[in-house]
mmCIF file of C-alpha atoms in Angstrom:
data_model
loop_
_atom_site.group_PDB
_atom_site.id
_atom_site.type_symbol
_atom_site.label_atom_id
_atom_site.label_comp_id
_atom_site.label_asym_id
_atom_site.label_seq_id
_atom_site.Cartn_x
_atom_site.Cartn_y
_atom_site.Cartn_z
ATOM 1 C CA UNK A 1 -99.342 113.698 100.843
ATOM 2 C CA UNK A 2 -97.887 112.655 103.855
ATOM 3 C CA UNK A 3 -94.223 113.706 103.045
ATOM 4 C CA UNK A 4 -95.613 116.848 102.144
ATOM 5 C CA UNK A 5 -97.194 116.877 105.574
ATOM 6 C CA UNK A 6 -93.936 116.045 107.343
ATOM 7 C CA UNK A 7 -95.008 112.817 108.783
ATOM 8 C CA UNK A 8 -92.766 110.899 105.454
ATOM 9 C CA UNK A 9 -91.154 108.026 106.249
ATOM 10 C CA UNK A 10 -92.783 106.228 109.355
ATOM 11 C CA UNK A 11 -96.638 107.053 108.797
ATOM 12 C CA UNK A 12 -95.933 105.743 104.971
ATOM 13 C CA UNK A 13 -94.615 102.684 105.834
ATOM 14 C CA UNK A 14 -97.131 101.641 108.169
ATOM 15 C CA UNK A 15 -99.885 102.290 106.003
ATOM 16 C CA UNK A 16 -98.153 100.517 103.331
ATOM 17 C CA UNK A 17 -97.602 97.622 105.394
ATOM 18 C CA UNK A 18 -100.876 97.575 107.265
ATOM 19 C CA UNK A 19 -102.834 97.815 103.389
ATOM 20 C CA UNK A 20 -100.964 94.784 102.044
ATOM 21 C CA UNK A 21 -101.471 92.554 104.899
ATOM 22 C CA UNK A 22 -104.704 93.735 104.820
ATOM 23 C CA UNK A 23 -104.557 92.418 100.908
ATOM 24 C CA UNK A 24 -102.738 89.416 102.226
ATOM 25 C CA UNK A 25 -105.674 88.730 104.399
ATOM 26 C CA UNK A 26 -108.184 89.022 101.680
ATOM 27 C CA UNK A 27 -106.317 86.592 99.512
ATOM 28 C CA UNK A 28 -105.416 83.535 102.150
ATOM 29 C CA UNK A 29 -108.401 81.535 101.586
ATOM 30 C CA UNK A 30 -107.371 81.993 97.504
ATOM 31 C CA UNK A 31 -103.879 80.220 97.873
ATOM 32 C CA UNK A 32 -105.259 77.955 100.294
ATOM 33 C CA UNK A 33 -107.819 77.007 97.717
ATOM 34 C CA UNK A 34 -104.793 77.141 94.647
ATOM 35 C CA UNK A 35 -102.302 75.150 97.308
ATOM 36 C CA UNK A 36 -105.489 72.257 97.924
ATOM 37 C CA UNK A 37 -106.243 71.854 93.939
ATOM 38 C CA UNK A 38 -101.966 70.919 94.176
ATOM 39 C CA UNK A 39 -100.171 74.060 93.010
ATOM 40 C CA UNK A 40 -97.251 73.763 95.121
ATOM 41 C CA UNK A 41 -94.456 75.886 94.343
ATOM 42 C CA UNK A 42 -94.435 79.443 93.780
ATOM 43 C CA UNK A 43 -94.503 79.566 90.061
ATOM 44 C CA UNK A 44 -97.426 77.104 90.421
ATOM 45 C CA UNK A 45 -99.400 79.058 92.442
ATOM 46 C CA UNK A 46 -98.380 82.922 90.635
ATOM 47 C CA UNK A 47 -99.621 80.771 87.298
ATOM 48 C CA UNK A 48 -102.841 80.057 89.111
ATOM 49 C CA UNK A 49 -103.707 83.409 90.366
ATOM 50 C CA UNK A 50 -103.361 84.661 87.008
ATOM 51 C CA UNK A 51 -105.274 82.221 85.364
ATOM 52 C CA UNK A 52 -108.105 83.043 87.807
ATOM 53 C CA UNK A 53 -107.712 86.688 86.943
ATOM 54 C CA UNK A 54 -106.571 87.822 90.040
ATOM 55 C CA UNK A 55 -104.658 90.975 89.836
ATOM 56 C CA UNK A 56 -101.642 92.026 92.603
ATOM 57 C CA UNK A 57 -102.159 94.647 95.148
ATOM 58 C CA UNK A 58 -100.836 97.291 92.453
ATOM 59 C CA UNK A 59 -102.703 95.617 89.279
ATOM 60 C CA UNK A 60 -100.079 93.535 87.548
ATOM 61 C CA UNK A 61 -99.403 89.711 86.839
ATOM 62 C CA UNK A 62 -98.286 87.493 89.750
ATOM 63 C CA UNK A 63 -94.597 86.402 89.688
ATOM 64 C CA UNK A 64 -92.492 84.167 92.724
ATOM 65 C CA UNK A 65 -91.645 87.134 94.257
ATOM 66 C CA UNK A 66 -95.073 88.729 94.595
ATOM 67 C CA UNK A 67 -96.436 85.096 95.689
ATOM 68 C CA UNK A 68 -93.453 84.259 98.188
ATOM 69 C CA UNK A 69 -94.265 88.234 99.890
ATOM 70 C CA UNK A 70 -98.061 86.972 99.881
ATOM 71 C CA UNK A 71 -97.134 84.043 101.578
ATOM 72 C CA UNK A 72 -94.966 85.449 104.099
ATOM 73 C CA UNK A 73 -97.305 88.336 104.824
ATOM 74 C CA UNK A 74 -100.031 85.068 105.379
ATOM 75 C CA UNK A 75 -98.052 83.156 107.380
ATOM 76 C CA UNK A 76 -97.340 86.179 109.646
ATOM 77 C CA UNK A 77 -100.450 87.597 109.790
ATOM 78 C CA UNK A 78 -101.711 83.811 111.045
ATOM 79 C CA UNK A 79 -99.129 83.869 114.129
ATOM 80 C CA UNK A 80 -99.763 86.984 114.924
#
């Protein structure tokens, strides 16, 4: 919709960005909780979110590179 409007590339990539640090936000407290039961690494922690049955921003199963974006997109949002 908004290529179609002419406003493509920049207005999409905000909103992209602003809904998964949005989704990042929602989620800290889980990987702080998954990181404090001793899931350290990020295969450790992806393994965890899926055994709790928590789905990625797009529905799938958690792999290291979803978790290390999550994490990254946490750590961020907490300096910012």
């Amino acid at each position: 919709a908004l290529r179609r409007a002419g406003k493509g590339g920049t207005a999409l990539r905000a909103a992209v960005a602003r809904y998964a640090d949005e989704f990042a936000r929602e989620l800290a407290p889980v990987v702080a909780e998954v990181r404090a039961e001793g899931a350290e690494s990020l295969r450790a922690i992806a393994a965890a979110l899926n055994a709790r049955g928590v789905l990625t921003r797009r529905g799938g199963a958690w792999g290291v590179s979803n978790v290390r974006s999550l994490i990254a997109r946490c750590d961020s949002s907490h300096r910012a």
